Amino acid sequence: MPNTLHLPAAKRRRTIGVRVAVGVGLAVVAAVAATSWQVMSQPAVTKSEQEAQDALDKQEAPFTVGVDYDQTPPQGWKVALDRLLTEAERQGLAARRDPEKARAYLLSLGGRTIRYPSGFEDRTDLAMKYTGADATALHLNLFSKRQAQLTITSMEAVDVSCHAPTAKTVVVWQSQGGAAYEGVLFDLTTPGATPVITDEGDDQGAPYFGVRKIDLGGGASPGGLRVEALTRGRSCTWEIKAKYRDAYQGFGTVTLKDGEKPFAAEATPARPEQLWIMDASKPDAEQWVPCHDRPEDTSCRAWREGRAADASASEG
């Protein structure tokens, strides 16, 4: 400190010490003040940023859906064609007694696979109720980009529109007992159908959203759900209205479709012009039974009896 050079040594040391102490004190006060301002202002900045993030998050669609129709080989199946089989095609079918080879051949002719409903082994009442019905299976892959979590709380079949089946030929490979699948079933013959559980176990046949839920967003894995649409005597298009609740305490609905199209569920006609049913108990050359020519054959009775109500309804 040049301005203290004229002072005696002892007084000079005391003066420098005082000035240094005052400077240090002022520096400490300034640092404490700055830190206090930071601490006091930080919650306001964080709250503002969180509100902005929440506003952006709410602009994201609650969730979206990707749809894949189930193409896995079913245990039992029906194949529908919108035309009659030619004589050569009948012979081609007769030569194929392996179920998957027969189905592949029919699909190459333009056929479409229609499934049997899930087997409700733990709910015989439902197994009887769904006997003779047709099912179409699809996988719903549910995605959410939201940072906040949301929960799907219910689903309902809506905008169900049905019409007479278009198939003229039906080929049937009957399964020895139904299979149970993990997923849900919508009975489109019931107005406002809600999903019931098809899994094996105590929950089979119970309303899905009575005992379960689907969580999305907030880093949760995408939700996957196998869905069966059950029809009887009439092919239908339909959509799903899904209700949800989010972390913002908001409630809303999302309509699920196959892109811009509704879902489709095809039915077999009660009395197709050609009906072929496999009966493995017969000799090789006679295993594909032409029920349109031999309706009284034992292999054809179950179909006729199971579809009697459908035929009466379509005629009415």
PDB file of C-alpha atoms in Angstrom:
ATOM      1  CA  MET A   1       0.000   0.000   0.000  1.00  0.00           C
ATOM      2  CA  PRO A   2       2.074   3.007  -1.275  1.00  0.00           C
ATOM      3  CA  ASN A   3       0.057   5.587   0.682  1.00  0.00           C
ATOM      4  CA  THR A   4       1.307   4.118   3.984  1.00  0.00           C
ATOM      5  CA  LEU A   5       5.018   4.335   3.191  1.00  0.00           C
ATOM      6  CA  HIS A   6       5.451   7.593   5.191  1.00  0.00           C
ATOM      7  CA  LEU A   7       4.107   6.005   8.365  1.00  0.00           C
ATOM      8  CA  PRO A   8       6.311   4.500  11.076  1.00  0.00           C
ATOM      9  CA  ALA A   9       6.742   0.735  10.656  1.00  0.00           C
ATOM     10  CA  ALA A  10       4.497  -0.283  13.562  1.00  0.00           C
ATOM     11  CA  LYS A  11       1.673   2.055  12.599  1.00  0.00           C
ATOM     12  CA  ARG A  12       2.049   1.057   8.953  1.00  0.00           C
ATOM     13  CA  ARG A  13       1.574  -2.646   9.833  1.00  0.00           C
ATOM     14  CA  ARG A  14      -1.569  -1.861  11.906  1.00  0.00           C
ATOM     15  CA  THR A  15      -3.064   0.234   9.101  1.00  0.00           C
ATOM     16  CA  ILE A  16      -2.458  -2.443   6.465  1.00  0.00           C
ATOM     17  CA  GLY A  17      -3.939  -5.117   8.770  1.00  0.00           C
ATOM     18  CA  VAL A  18      -7.110  -3.105   9.335  1.00  0.00           C
ATOM     19  CA  ARG A  19      -7.591  -2.403   5.659  1.00  0.00           C
ATOM     20  CA  VAL A  20      -7.042  -6.060   4.720  1.00  0.00           C
ATOM     21  CA  ALA A  21      -9.524  -7.193   7.368  1.00  0.00           C
ATOM     22  CA  VAL A  22     -12.124  -4.715   6.127  1.00  0.00           C
ATOM     23  CA  GLY A  23     -11.597  -5.866   2.519  1.00  0.00           C
ATOM     24  CA  VAL A  24     -11.944  -9.500   3.447  1.00  0.00           C
ATOM     25  CA  GLY A  25     -15.073  -8.737   5.431  1.00  0.00           C
ATOM     26  CA  LEU A  26     -16.655  -6.859   2.527  1.00  0.00           C
ATOM     27  CA  ALA A  27     -15.787  -9.760   0.166  1.00  0.00           C
ATOM     28  CA  VAL A  28     -17.420 -12.280   2.512  1.00  0.00           C
ATOM     29  CA  VAL A  29     -20.554 -10.138   2.816  1.00  0.00           C
ATOM     30  CA  ALA A  30     -20.753  -9.845  -0.986  1.00  0.00           C
ATOM     31  CA  ALA A  31     -20.340 -13.604  -1.431  1.00  0.00           C
ATOM     32  CA  VAL A  32     -23.005 -14.393   1.178  1.00  0.00           C
ATOM     33  CA  ALA A  33     -25.390 -11.909  -0.432  1.00  0.00           C
ATOM     34  CA  ALA A  34     -24.873 -13.439  -3.893  1.00  0.00           C
ATOM     35  CA  THR A  35     -25.383 -16.966  -2.580  1.00  0.00           C
ATOM     36  CA  SER A  36     -28.536 -15.936  -0.722  1.00  0.00           C
ATOM     37  CA  TRP A  37     -29.952 -14.352  -3.886  1.00  0.00           C
ATOM     38  CA  GLN A  38     -29.235 -17.531  -5.824  1.00  0.00           C
ATOM     39  CA  VAL A  39     -30.944 -19.670  -3.205  1.00  0.00           C
ATOM     40  CA  MET A  40     -33.929 -17.354  -2.991  1.00  0.00           C
ATOM     41  CA  SER A  41     -34.381 -17.067  -6.772  1.00  0.00           C
ATOM     42  CA  GLN A  42     -33.752 -20.760  -7.678  1.00  0.00           C
ATOM     43  CA  PRO A  43     -37.241 -22.090  -6.730  1.00  0.00           C
ATOM     44  CA  ALA A  44     -38.860 -19.444  -8.915  1.00  0.00           C
ATOM     45  CA  VAL A  45     -36.673 -20.432 -11.890  1.00  0.00           C
ATOM     46  CA  THR A  46     -37.344 -24.167 -11.325  1.00  0.00           C
ATOM     47  CA  LYS A  47     -41.083 -23.634 -11.015  1.00  0.00           C
ATOM     48  CA  SER A  48     -41.161 -21.582 -14.195  1.00  0.00           C
ATOM     49  CA  GLU A  49     -39.191 -24.190 -16.113  1.00  0.00           C
ATOM     50  CA  GLN A  50     -41.435 -26.991 -14.799  1.00  0.00           C
ATOM     51  CA  GLU A  51     -44.574 -25.131 -15.857  1.00  0.00           C
ATOM     52  CA  ALA A  52     -43.126 -24.684 -19.351  1.00  0.00           C
ATOM     53  CA  GLN A  53     -42.204 -28.382 -19.539  1.00  0.00           C
ATOM     54  CA  ASP A  54     -45.682 -29.396 -18.362  1.00  0.00           C
ATOM     55  CA  ALA A  55     -47.304 -27.153 -20.975  1.00  0.00           C
ATOM     56  CA  LEU A  56     -45.221 -28.773 -23.735  1.00  0.00           C
ATOM     57  CA  ASP A  57     -45.917 -32.248 -22.352  1.00  0.00           C
ATOM     58  CA  LYS A  58     -49.670 -31.666 -22.420  1.00  0.00           C
ATOM     59  CA  GLN A  59     -49.436 -30.787 -26.120  1.00  0.00           C
ATOM     60  CA  GLU A  60     -48.242 -34.323 -26.891  1.00  0.00           C
ATOM     61  CA  ALA A  61     -50.952 -36.822 -27.816  1.00  0.00           C
ATOM     62  CA  PRO A  62     -51.795 -38.863 -24.686  1.00  0.00           C
ATOM     63  CA  PHE A  63     -50.938 -42.030 -26.586  1.00  0.00           C
ATOM     64  CA  THR A  64     -51.004 -43.546 -30.062  1.00  0.00           C
ATOM     65  CA  VAL A  65     -51.581 -47.087 -31.309  1.00  0.00           C
ATOM     66  CA  GLY A  66     -49.890 -49.363 -33.810  1.00  0.00           C
ATOM     67  CA  VAL A  67     -51.986 -52.269 -35.110  1.00  0.00           C
ATOM     68  CA  ASP A  68     -50.895 -55.686 -36.361  1.00  0.00           C
ATOM     69  CA  TYR A  69     -53.415 -58.386 -37.242  1.00  0.00           C
ATOM     70  CA  ASP A  70     -52.418 -61.751 -35.784  1.00  0.00           C
ATOM     71  CA  GLN A  71     -50.932 -63.910 -38.549  1.00  0.00           C
ATOM     72  CA  THR A  72     -49.742 -66.800 -36.362  1.00  0.00           C
ATOM     73  CA  PRO A  73     -51.140 -70.223 -37.334  1.00  0.00           C
ATOM     74  CA  PRO A  74     -54.223 -70.972 -35.200  1.00  0.00           C
ATOM     75  CA  GLN A  75     -54.968 -74.461 -33.863  1.00  0.00           C
ATOM     76  CA  GLY A  76     -58.302 -74.515 -35.612  1.00  0.00           C
ATOM     77  CA  TRP A  77     -59.356 -72.241 -38.433  1.00  0.00           C
ATOM     78  CA  LYS A  78     -61.822 -71.314 -41.129  1.00  0.00           C
ATOM     79  CA  VAL A  79     -60.782 -69.889 -44.492  1.00  0.00           C
ATOM     80  CA  ALA A  80     -63.246 -67.714 -46.401  1.00  0.00           C
ATOM     81  CA  LEU A  81     -63.179 -67.054 -50.142  1.00  0.00           C
ATOM     82  CA  ASP A  82     -65.453 -64.746 -52.107  1.00  0.00           C
ATOM     83  CA  ARG A  83     -65.800 -67.282 -54.931  1.00  0.00           C
ATOM     84  CA  LEU A  84     -66.398 -70.994 -55.466  1.00  0.00           C
ATOM     85  CA  LEU A  85     -63.540 -73.471 -55.756  1.00  0.00           C
ATOM     86  CA  THR A  86     -62.998 -74.899 -59.231  1.00  0.00           C
ATOM     87  CA  GLU A  87     -62.782 -78.637 -59.770  1.00  0.00           C
ATOM     88  CA  ALA A  88     -58.984 -78.430 -59.997  1.00  0.00           C
ATOM     89  CA  GLU A  89     -58.865 -76.431 -56.754  1.00  0.00           C
ATOM     90  CA  ARG A  90     -61.092 -78.978 -55.032  1.00  0.00           C
ATOM     91  CA  GLN A  91     -58.638 -81.687 -56.008  1.00  0.00           C
ATOM     92  CA  GLY A  92     -55.777 -79.511 -54.781  1.00  0.00           C
ATOM     93  CA  LEU A  93     -57.517 -79.167 -51.413  1.00  0.00           C
ATOM     94  CA  ALA A  94     -58.258 -82.923 -51.230  1.00  0.00           C
ATOM     95  CA  ALA A  95     -54.561 -83.656 -51.693  1.00  0.00           C
ATOM     96  CA  ARG A  96     -53.600 -81.562 -48.656  1.00  0.00           C
ATOM     97  CA  ARG A  97     -54.382 -83.133 -45.305  1.00  0.00           C
ATOM     98  CA  ASP A  98     -51.795 -81.244 -43.262  1.00  0.00           C
ATOM     99  CA  PRO A  99     -53.630 -78.240 -41.748  1.00  0.00           C
ATOM    100  CA  GLU A 100     -50.985 -75.622 -42.452  1.00  0.00           C
ATOM    101  CA  LYS A 101     -50.346 -76.848 -45.985  1.00  0.00           C
ATOM    102  CA  ALA A 102     -54.083 -76.779 -46.658  1.00  0.00           C
ATOM    103  CA  ARG A 103     -54.432 -73.286 -45.210  1.00  0.00           C
ATOM    104  CA  ALA A 104     -51.423 -71.983 -47.141  1.00  0.00           C
ATOM    105  CA  TYR A 105     -52.907 -73.391 -50.347  1.00  0.00           C
ATOM    106  CA  LEU A 106     -56.256 -71.693 -49.704  1.00  0.00           C
ATOM    107  CA  LEU A 107     -54.582 -68.389 -48.865  1.00  0.00           C
ATOM    108  CA  SER A 108     -52.718 -68.580 -52.181  1.00  0.00           C
ATOM    109  CA  LEU A 109     -56.156 -68.750 -53.854  1.00  0.00           C
ATOM    110  CA  GLY A 110     -57.216 -65.511 -52.154  1.00  0.00           C
ATOM    111  CA  GLY A 111     -58.647 -66.948 -48.963  1.00  0.00           C
ATOM    112  CA  ARG A 112     -58.738 -65.164 -45.597  1.00  0.00           C
ATOM    113  CA  THR A 113     -58.164 -66.840 -42.224  1.00  0.00           C
ATOM    114  CA  ILE A 114     -60.933 -66.570 -39.632  1.00  0.00           C
ATOM    115  CA  ARG A 115     -60.256 -67.865 -36.136  1.00  0.00           C
ATOM    116  CA  TYR A 116     -62.211 -69.704 -33.507  1.00  0.00           C
ATOM    117  CA  PRO A 117     -62.653 -67.662 -30.304  1.00  0.00           C
ATOM    118  CA  SER A 118     -60.280 -68.301 -27.407  1.00  0.00           C
ATOM    119  CA  GLY A 119     -60.983 -71.439 -25.441  1.00  0.00           C
ATOM    120  CA  PHE A 120     -62.538 -70.555 -22.077  1.00  0.00           C
ATOM    121  CA  GLU A 121     -61.650 -73.780 -20.275  1.00  0.00           C
ATOM    122  CA  ASP A 122     -62.049 -72.094 -16.882  1.00  0.00           C
ATOM    123  CA  ARG A 123     -65.415 -70.577 -17.872  1.00  0.00           C
ATOM    124  CA  THR A 124     -67.595 -73.233 -19.478  1.00  0.00           C
ATOM    125  CA  ASP A 125     -70.502 -70.783 -19.577  1.00  0.00           C
ATOM    126  CA  LEU A 126     -68.543 -68.523 -21.914  1.00  0.00           C
ATOM    127  CA  ALA A 127     -67.214 -71.462 -23.932  1.00  0.00           C
ATOM    128  CA  MET A 128     -70.807 -72.476 -24.656  1.00  0.00           C
ATOM    129  CA  LYS A 129     -71.862 -68.896 -25.350  1.00  0.00           C
ATOM    130  CA  TYR A 130     -69.155 -68.407 -27.962  1.00  0.00           C
ATOM    131  CA  THR A 131     -69.600 -71.787 -29.694  1.00  0.00           C
ATOM    132  CA  GLY A 132     -70.141 -71.266 -33.418  1.00  0.00           C
ATOM    133  CA  ALA A 133     -68.806 -67.706 -33.362  1.00  0.00           C
ATOM    134  CA  ASP A 134     -65.924 -66.265 -35.394  1.00  0.00           C
ATOM    135  CA  ALA A 135     -62.977 -64.229 -34.134  1.00  0.00           C
ATOM    136  CA  THR A 136     -60.427 -61.866 -35.611  1.00  0.00           C
ATOM    137  CA  ALA A 137     -57.272 -61.250 -33.545  1.00  0.00           C
ATOM    138  CA  LEU A 138     -55.035 -58.195 -33.595  1.00  0.00           C
ATOM    139  CA  HIS A 139     -52.245 -56.759 -31.496  1.00  0.00           C
ATOM    140  CA  LEU A 140     -52.483 -53.203 -30.179  1.00  0.00           C
ATOM    141  CA  ASN A 141     -49.114 -51.580 -29.469  1.00  0.00           C
ATOM    142  CA  LEU A 142     -49.725 -48.479 -27.324  1.00  0.00           C
ATOM    143  CA  PHE A 143     -47.119 -45.703 -27.149  1.00  0.00           C
ATOM    144  CA  SER A 144     -46.897 -42.417 -25.218  1.00  0.00           C
ATOM    145  CA  LYS A 145     -44.243 -39.690 -25.610  1.00  0.00           C
ATOM    146  CA  ARG A 146     -45.425 -37.868 -22.517  1.00  0.00           C
ATOM    147  CA  GLN A 147     -42.997 -37.381 -19.638  1.00  0.00           C
ATOM    148  CA  ALA A 148     -45.816 -37.591 -17.103  1.00  0.00           C
ATOM    149  CA  GLN A 149     -47.422 -40.969 -16.525  1.00  0.00           C
ATOM    150  CA  LEU A 150     -50.986 -41.744 -17.561  1.00  0.00           C
ATOM    151  CA  THR A 151     -53.258 -44.737 -17.024  1.00  0.00           C
ATOM    152  CA  ILE A 152     -55.831 -46.230 -19.391  1.00  0.00           C
ATOM    153  CA  THR A 153     -58.813 -46.991 -17.175  1.00  0.00           C
ATOM    154  CA  SER A 154     -61.402 -48.435 -19.594  1.00  0.00           C
ATOM    155  CA  MET A 155     -62.102 -49.472 -23.186  1.00  0.00           C
ATOM    156  CA  GLU A 156     -65.372 -49.846 -25.083  1.00  0.00           C
ATOM    157  CA  ALA A 157     -66.292 -50.970 -28.607  1.00  0.00           C
ATOM    158  CA  VAL A 158     -67.852 -48.052 -30.500  1.00  0.00           C
ATOM    159  CA  ASP A 159     -69.073 -47.249 -34.022  1.00  0.00           C
ATOM    160  CA  VAL A 160     -69.813 -50.929 -34.648  1.00  0.00           C
ATOM    161  CA  SER A 161     -71.217 -51.367 -38.166  1.00  0.00           C
ATOM    162  CA  CYS A 162     -72.081 -54.841 -39.463  1.00  0.00           C
ATOM    163  CA  HIS A 163     -73.158 -56.366 -42.759  1.00  0.00           C
ATOM    164  CA  ALA A 164     -73.767 -59.766 -44.330  1.00  0.00           C
ATOM    165  CA  PRO A 165     -70.601 -61.814 -44.949  1.00  0.00           C
ATOM    166  CA  THR A 166     -69.235 -61.779 -48.496  1.00  0.00           C
ATOM    167  CA  ALA A 167     -67.755 -65.297 -48.534  1.00  0.00           C
ATOM    168  CA  LYS A 168     -69.212 -67.904 -50.898  1.00  0.00           C
ATOM    169  CA  THR A 169     -66.829 -70.692 -49.872  1.00  0.00           C
ATOM    170  CA  VAL A 170     -65.801 -71.676 -46.346  1.00  0.00           C
ATOM    171  CA  VAL A 171     -63.206 -74.339 -45.547  1.00  0.00           C
ATOM    172  CA  VAL A 172     -63.008 -75.520 -41.935  1.00  0.00           C
ATOM    173  CA  TRP A 173     -60.288 -77.261 -39.942  1.00  0.00           C
ATOM    174  CA  GLN A 174     -61.752 -77.931 -36.520  1.00  0.00           C
ATOM    175  CA  SER A 175     -59.485 -77.896 -33.493  1.00  0.00           C
ATOM    176  CA  GLN A 176     -59.480 -80.560 -30.808  1.00  0.00           C
ATOM    177  CA  GLY A 177     -60.310 -78.128 -28.011  1.00  0.00           C
ATOM    178  CA  GLY A 178     -59.839 -74.386 -27.946  1.00  0.00           C
ATOM    179  CA  ALA A 179     -56.674 -72.515 -27.067  1.00  0.00           C
ATOM    180  CA  ALA A 180     -56.385 -69.819 -24.393  1.00  0.00           C
ATOM    181  CA  TYR A 181     -54.476 -66.663 -25.273  1.00  0.00           C
ATOM    182  CA  GLU A 182     -53.169 -63.857 -23.074  1.00  0.00           C
ATOM    183  CA  GLY A 183     -55.282 -60.860 -23.934  1.00  0.00           C
ATOM    184  CA  VAL A 184     -58.874 -59.721 -24.157  1.00  0.00           C
ATOM    185  CA  LEU A 185     -62.034 -60.368 -26.160  1.00  0.00           C
ATOM    186  CA  PHE A 186     -64.674 -57.889 -27.327  1.00  0.00           C
ATOM    187  CA  ASP A 187     -68.036 -59.526 -28.105  1.00  0.00           C
ATOM    188  CA  LEU A 188     -69.272 -57.304 -30.928  1.00  0.00           C
ATOM    189  CA  THR A 189     -72.696 -58.943 -30.787  1.00  0.00           C
ATOM    190  CA  THR A 190     -73.209 -57.094 -27.475  1.00  0.00           C
ATOM    191  CA  PRO A 191     -73.850 -53.322 -27.666  1.00  0.00           C
ATOM    192  CA  GLY A 192     -71.135 -51.283 -25.935  1.00  0.00           C
ATOM    193  CA  ALA A 193     -68.916 -54.343 -25.531  1.00  0.00           C
ATOM    194  CA  THR A 194     -66.083 -54.038 -23.014  1.00  0.00           C
ATOM    195  CA  PRO A 195     -63.042 -56.341 -22.938  1.00  0.00           C
ATOM    196  CA  VAL A 196     -62.987 -59.586 -20.964  1.00  0.00           C
ATOM    197  CA  ILE A 197     -59.819 -61.458 -20.045  1.00  0.00           C
ATOM    198  CA  THR A 198     -58.959 -64.542 -22.136  1.00  0.00           C
ATOM    199  CA  ASP A 199     -55.897 -65.653 -20.097  1.00  0.00           C
ATOM    200  CA  GLU A 200     -55.923 -68.954 -18.302  1.00  0.00           C
ATOM    201  CA  GLY A 201     -56.519 -68.704 -14.572  1.00  0.00           C
ATOM    202  CA  ASP A 202     -58.860 -67.189 -12.023  1.00  0.00           C
ATOM    203  CA  ASP A 203     -59.325 -63.924 -13.953  1.00  0.00           C
ATOM    204  CA  GLN A 204     -60.527 -65.625 -17.146  1.00  0.00           C
ATOM    205  CA  GLY A 205     -63.784 -64.080 -18.322  1.00  0.00           C
ATOM    206  CA  ALA A 206     -63.546 -61.147 -15.881  1.00  0.00           C
ATOM    207  CA  PRO A 207     -63.802 -57.538 -17.123  1.00  0.00           C
ATOM    208  CA  TYR A 208     -60.223 -56.534 -17.966  1.00  0.00           C
ATOM    209  CA  PHE A 209     -60.335 -53.083 -16.397  1.00  0.00           C
ATOM    210  CA  GLY A 210     -62.062 -54.406 -13.316  1.00  0.00           C
ATOM    211  CA  VAL A 211     -58.815 -56.023 -12.185  1.00  0.00           C
ATOM    212  CA  ARG A 212     -56.093 -54.520 -14.417  1.00  0.00           C
ATOM    213  CA  LYS A 213     -54.931 -51.260 -15.985  1.00  0.00           C
ATOM    214  CA  ILE A 214     -52.446 -50.061 -18.603  1.00  0.00           C
ATOM    215  CA  ASP A 215     -49.772 -47.525 -17.573  1.00  0.00           C
ATOM    216  CA  LEU A 216     -48.037 -45.422 -20.247  1.00  0.00           C
ATOM    217  CA  GLY A 217     -45.702 -42.421 -20.390  1.00  0.00           C
ATOM    218  CA  GLY A 218     -43.212 -41.325 -17.741  1.00  0.00           C
ATOM    219  CA  GLY A 219     -40.633 -43.753 -19.078  1.00  0.00           C
ATOM    220  CA  ALA A 220     -42.991 -46.758 -18.847  1.00  0.00           C
ATOM    221  CA  SER A 221     -42.587 -49.440 -21.501  1.00  0.00           C
ATOM    222  CA  PRO A 222     -45.049 -49.364 -24.421  1.00  0.00           C
ATOM    223  CA  GLY A 223     -48.205 -51.326 -23.690  1.00  0.00           C
ATOM    224  CA  GLY A 224     -49.092 -54.390 -25.751  1.00  0.00           C
ATOM    225  CA  LEU A 225     -52.526 -55.995 -25.836  1.00  0.00           C
ATOM    226  CA  ARG A 226     -53.822 -58.916 -27.884  1.00  0.00           C
ATOM    227  CA  VAL A 227     -57.435 -58.248 -28.825  1.00  0.00           C
ATOM    228  CA  GLU A 228     -60.034 -60.631 -30.237  1.00  0.00           C
ATOM    229  CA  ALA A 229     -63.161 -59.285 -31.898  1.00  0.00           C
ATOM    230  CA  LEU A 230     -65.968 -61.841 -31.822  1.00  0.00           C
ATOM    231  CA  THR A 231     -68.727 -61.836 -34.424  1.00  0.00           C
ATOM    232  CA  ARG A 232     -71.556 -64.160 -35.282  1.00  0.00           C
ATOM    233  CA  GLY A 233     -73.184 -64.301 -38.724  1.00  0.00           C
ATOM    234  CA  ARG A 234     -72.252 -60.720 -39.680  1.00  0.00           C
ATOM    235  CA  SER A 235     -68.914 -59.090 -40.553  1.00  0.00           C
ATOM    236  CA  CYS A 236     -68.248 -55.847 -38.702  1.00  0.00           C
ATOM    237  CA  THR A 237     -66.072 -52.746 -38.603  1.00  0.00           C
ATOM    238  CA  TRP A 238     -65.490 -51.148 -35.233  1.00  0.00           C
ATOM    239  CA  GLU A 239     -63.332 -48.822 -33.131  1.00  0.00           C
ATOM    240  CA  ILE A 240     -62.256 -48.630 -29.490  1.00  0.00           C
ATOM    241  CA  LYS A 241     -62.893 -45.677 -27.181  1.00  0.00           C
ATOM    242  CA  ALA A 242     -60.206 -45.700 -24.486  1.00  0.00           C
ATOM    243  CA  LYS A 243     -60.548 -43.528 -21.379  1.00  0.00           C
ATOM    244  CA  TYR A 244     -57.480 -42.384 -19.456  1.00  0.00           C
ATOM    245  CA  ARG A 245     -56.378 -40.394 -16.396  1.00  0.00           C
ATOM    246  CA  ASP A 246     -53.021 -38.562 -16.345  1.00  0.00           C
ATOM    247  CA  ALA A 247     -50.599 -37.189 -13.751  1.00  0.00           C
ATOM    248  CA  TYR A 248     -52.012 -33.694 -14.253  1.00  0.00           C
ATOM    249  CA  GLN A 249     -55.314 -35.019 -12.840  1.00  0.00           C
ATOM    250  CA  GLY A 250     -56.784 -34.691 -16.316  1.00  0.00           C
ATOM    251  CA  PHE A 251     -59.290 -37.115 -17.822  1.00  0.00           C
ATOM    252  CA  GLY A 252     -59.863 -37.784 -21.499  1.00  0.00           C
ATOM    253  CA  THR A 253     -60.607 -40.278 -24.262  1.00  0.00           C
ATOM    254  CA  VAL A 254     -58.720 -41.492 -27.319  1.00  0.00           C
ATOM    255  CA  THR A 255     -60.346 -43.352 -30.214  1.00  0.00           C
ATOM    256  CA  LEU A 256     -58.224 -46.259 -31.414  1.00  0.00           C
ATOM    257  CA  LYS A 257     -58.336 -47.295 -35.083  1.00  0.00           C
ATOM    258  CA  ASP A 258     -56.189 -49.049 -37.679  1.00  0.00           C
ATOM    259  CA  GLY A 259     -54.590 -45.857 -38.948  1.00  0.00           C
ATOM    260  CA  GLU A 260     -57.411 -43.943 -40.633  1.00  0.00           C
ATOM    261  CA  LYS A 261     -59.575 -47.063 -40.945  1.00  0.00           C
ATOM    262  CA  PRO A 262     -61.727 -48.870 -38.375  1.00  0.00           C
ATOM    263  CA  PHE A 263     -60.789 -52.360 -37.261  1.00  0.00           C
ATOM    264  CA  ALA A 264     -62.318 -55.209 -39.264  1.00  0.00           C
ATOM    265  CA  ALA A 265     -63.793 -58.485 -37.999  1.00  0.00           C
ATOM    266  CA  GLU A 266     -64.994 -60.978 -40.603  1.00  0.00           C
ATOM    267  CA  ALA A 267     -67.689 -63.587 -40.077  1.00  0.00           C
ATOM    268  CA  THR A 268     -68.451 -66.744 -42.009  1.00  0.00           C
ATOM    269  CA  PRO A 269     -71.929 -67.042 -43.519  1.00  0.00           C
ATOM    270  CA  ALA A 270     -74.292 -69.502 -41.876  1.00  0.00           C
ATOM    271  CA  ARG A 271     -75.014 -71.169 -45.237  1.00  0.00           C
ATOM    272  CA  PRO A 272     -72.125 -70.698 -47.649  1.00  0.00           C
ATOM    273  CA  GLU A 273     -72.543 -71.972 -51.207  1.00  0.00           C
ATOM    274  CA  GLN A 274     -69.585 -74.285 -50.632  1.00  0.00           C
ATOM    275  CA  LEU A 275     -68.665 -75.634 -47.207  1.00  0.00           C
ATOM    276  CA  TRP A 276     -65.764 -78.043 -46.746  1.00  0.00           C
ATOM    277  CA  ILE A 277     -65.030 -79.557 -43.329  1.00  0.00           C
ATOM    278  CA  MET A 278     -62.072 -81.796 -42.524  1.00  0.00           C
ATOM    279  CA  ASP A 279     -62.935 -85.146 -40.905  1.00  0.00           C
ATOM    280  CA  ALA A 280     -59.691 -87.025 -40.204  1.00  0.00           C
ATOM    281  CA  SER A 281     -61.622 -90.179 -39.229  1.00  0.00           C
ATOM    282  CA  LYS A 282     -62.639 -90.802 -42.850  1.00  0.00           C
ATOM    283  CA  PRO A 283     -60.518 -92.473 -45.569  1.00  0.00           C
ATOM    284  CA  ASP A 284     -57.866 -90.233 -47.131  1.00  0.00           C
ATOM    285  CA  ALA A 285     -59.787 -89.487 -50.312  1.00  0.00           C
ATOM    286  CA  GLU A 286     -62.912 -88.496 -48.349  1.00  0.00           C
ATOM    287  CA  GLN A 287     -61.516 -86.445 -45.457  1.00  0.00           C
ATOM    288  CA  TRP A 288     -62.583 -83.090 -46.907  1.00  0.00           C
ATOM    289  CA  VAL A 289     -66.355 -83.411 -46.616  1.00  0.00           C
ATOM    290  CA  PRO A 290     -68.484 -81.268 -48.996  1.00  0.00           C
ATOM    291  CA  CYS A 291     -71.222 -80.243 -46.564  1.00  0.00           C
ATOM    292  CA  HIS A 292     -73.041 -78.289 -49.273  1.00  0.00           C
ATOM    293  CA  ASP A 293     -73.685 -81.626 -51.000  1.00  0.00           C
ATOM    294  CA  ARG A 294     -73.917 -83.825 -47.887  1.00  0.00           C
ATOM    295  CA  PRO A 295     -75.512 -81.693 -45.149  1.00  0.00           C
ATOM    296  CA  GLU A 296     -76.614 -84.764 -43.162  1.00  0.00           C
ATOM    297  CA  ASP A 297     -73.048 -86.039 -42.763  1.00  0.00           C
ATOM    298  CA  THR A 298     -72.104 -86.219 -39.093  1.00  0.00           C
ATOM    299  CA  SER A 299     -69.163 -83.883 -39.758  1.00  0.00           C
ATOM    300  CA  CYS A 300     -71.573 -81.198 -40.954  1.00  0.00           C
ATOM    301  CA  ARG A 301     -74.255 -81.412 -38.282  1.00  0.00           C
ATOM    302  CA  ALA A 302     -72.352 -79.436 -35.662  1.00  0.00           C
ATOM    303  CA  TRP A 303     -71.877 -76.571 -38.103  1.00  0.00           C
ATOM    304  CA  ARG A 304     -75.525 -76.609 -39.154  1.00  0.00           C
ATOM    305  CA  GLU A 305     -76.810 -76.776 -35.584  1.00  0.00           C
ATOM    306  CA  GLY A 306     -74.353 -74.183 -34.286  1.00  0.00           C
ATOM    307  CA  ARG A 307     -75.300 -71.768 -37.070  1.00  0.00           C
ATOM    308  CA  ALA A 308     -79.042 -72.330 -37.042  1.00  0.00           C
ATOM    309  CA  ALA A 309     -79.666 -69.143 -35.047  1.00  0.00           C
ATOM    310  CA  ASP A 310     -77.403 -67.147 -37.360  1.00  0.00           C
ATOM    311  CA  ALA A 311     -79.275 -68.418 -40.418  1.00  0.00           C
ATOM    312  CA  SER A 312     -82.662 -67.523 -38.916  1.00  0.00           C
ATOM    313  CA  ALA A 313     -81.414 -64.052 -37.997  1.00  0.00           C
ATOM    314  CA  SER A 314     -80.034 -63.394 -41.479  1.00  0.00           C
ATOM    315  CA  GLU A 315     -83.242 -64.568 -43.113  1.00  0.00           C
ATOM    316  CA  GLY A 316     -85.275 -62.390 -40.755  1.00  0.00           C
TER     317      GLY A 316
END
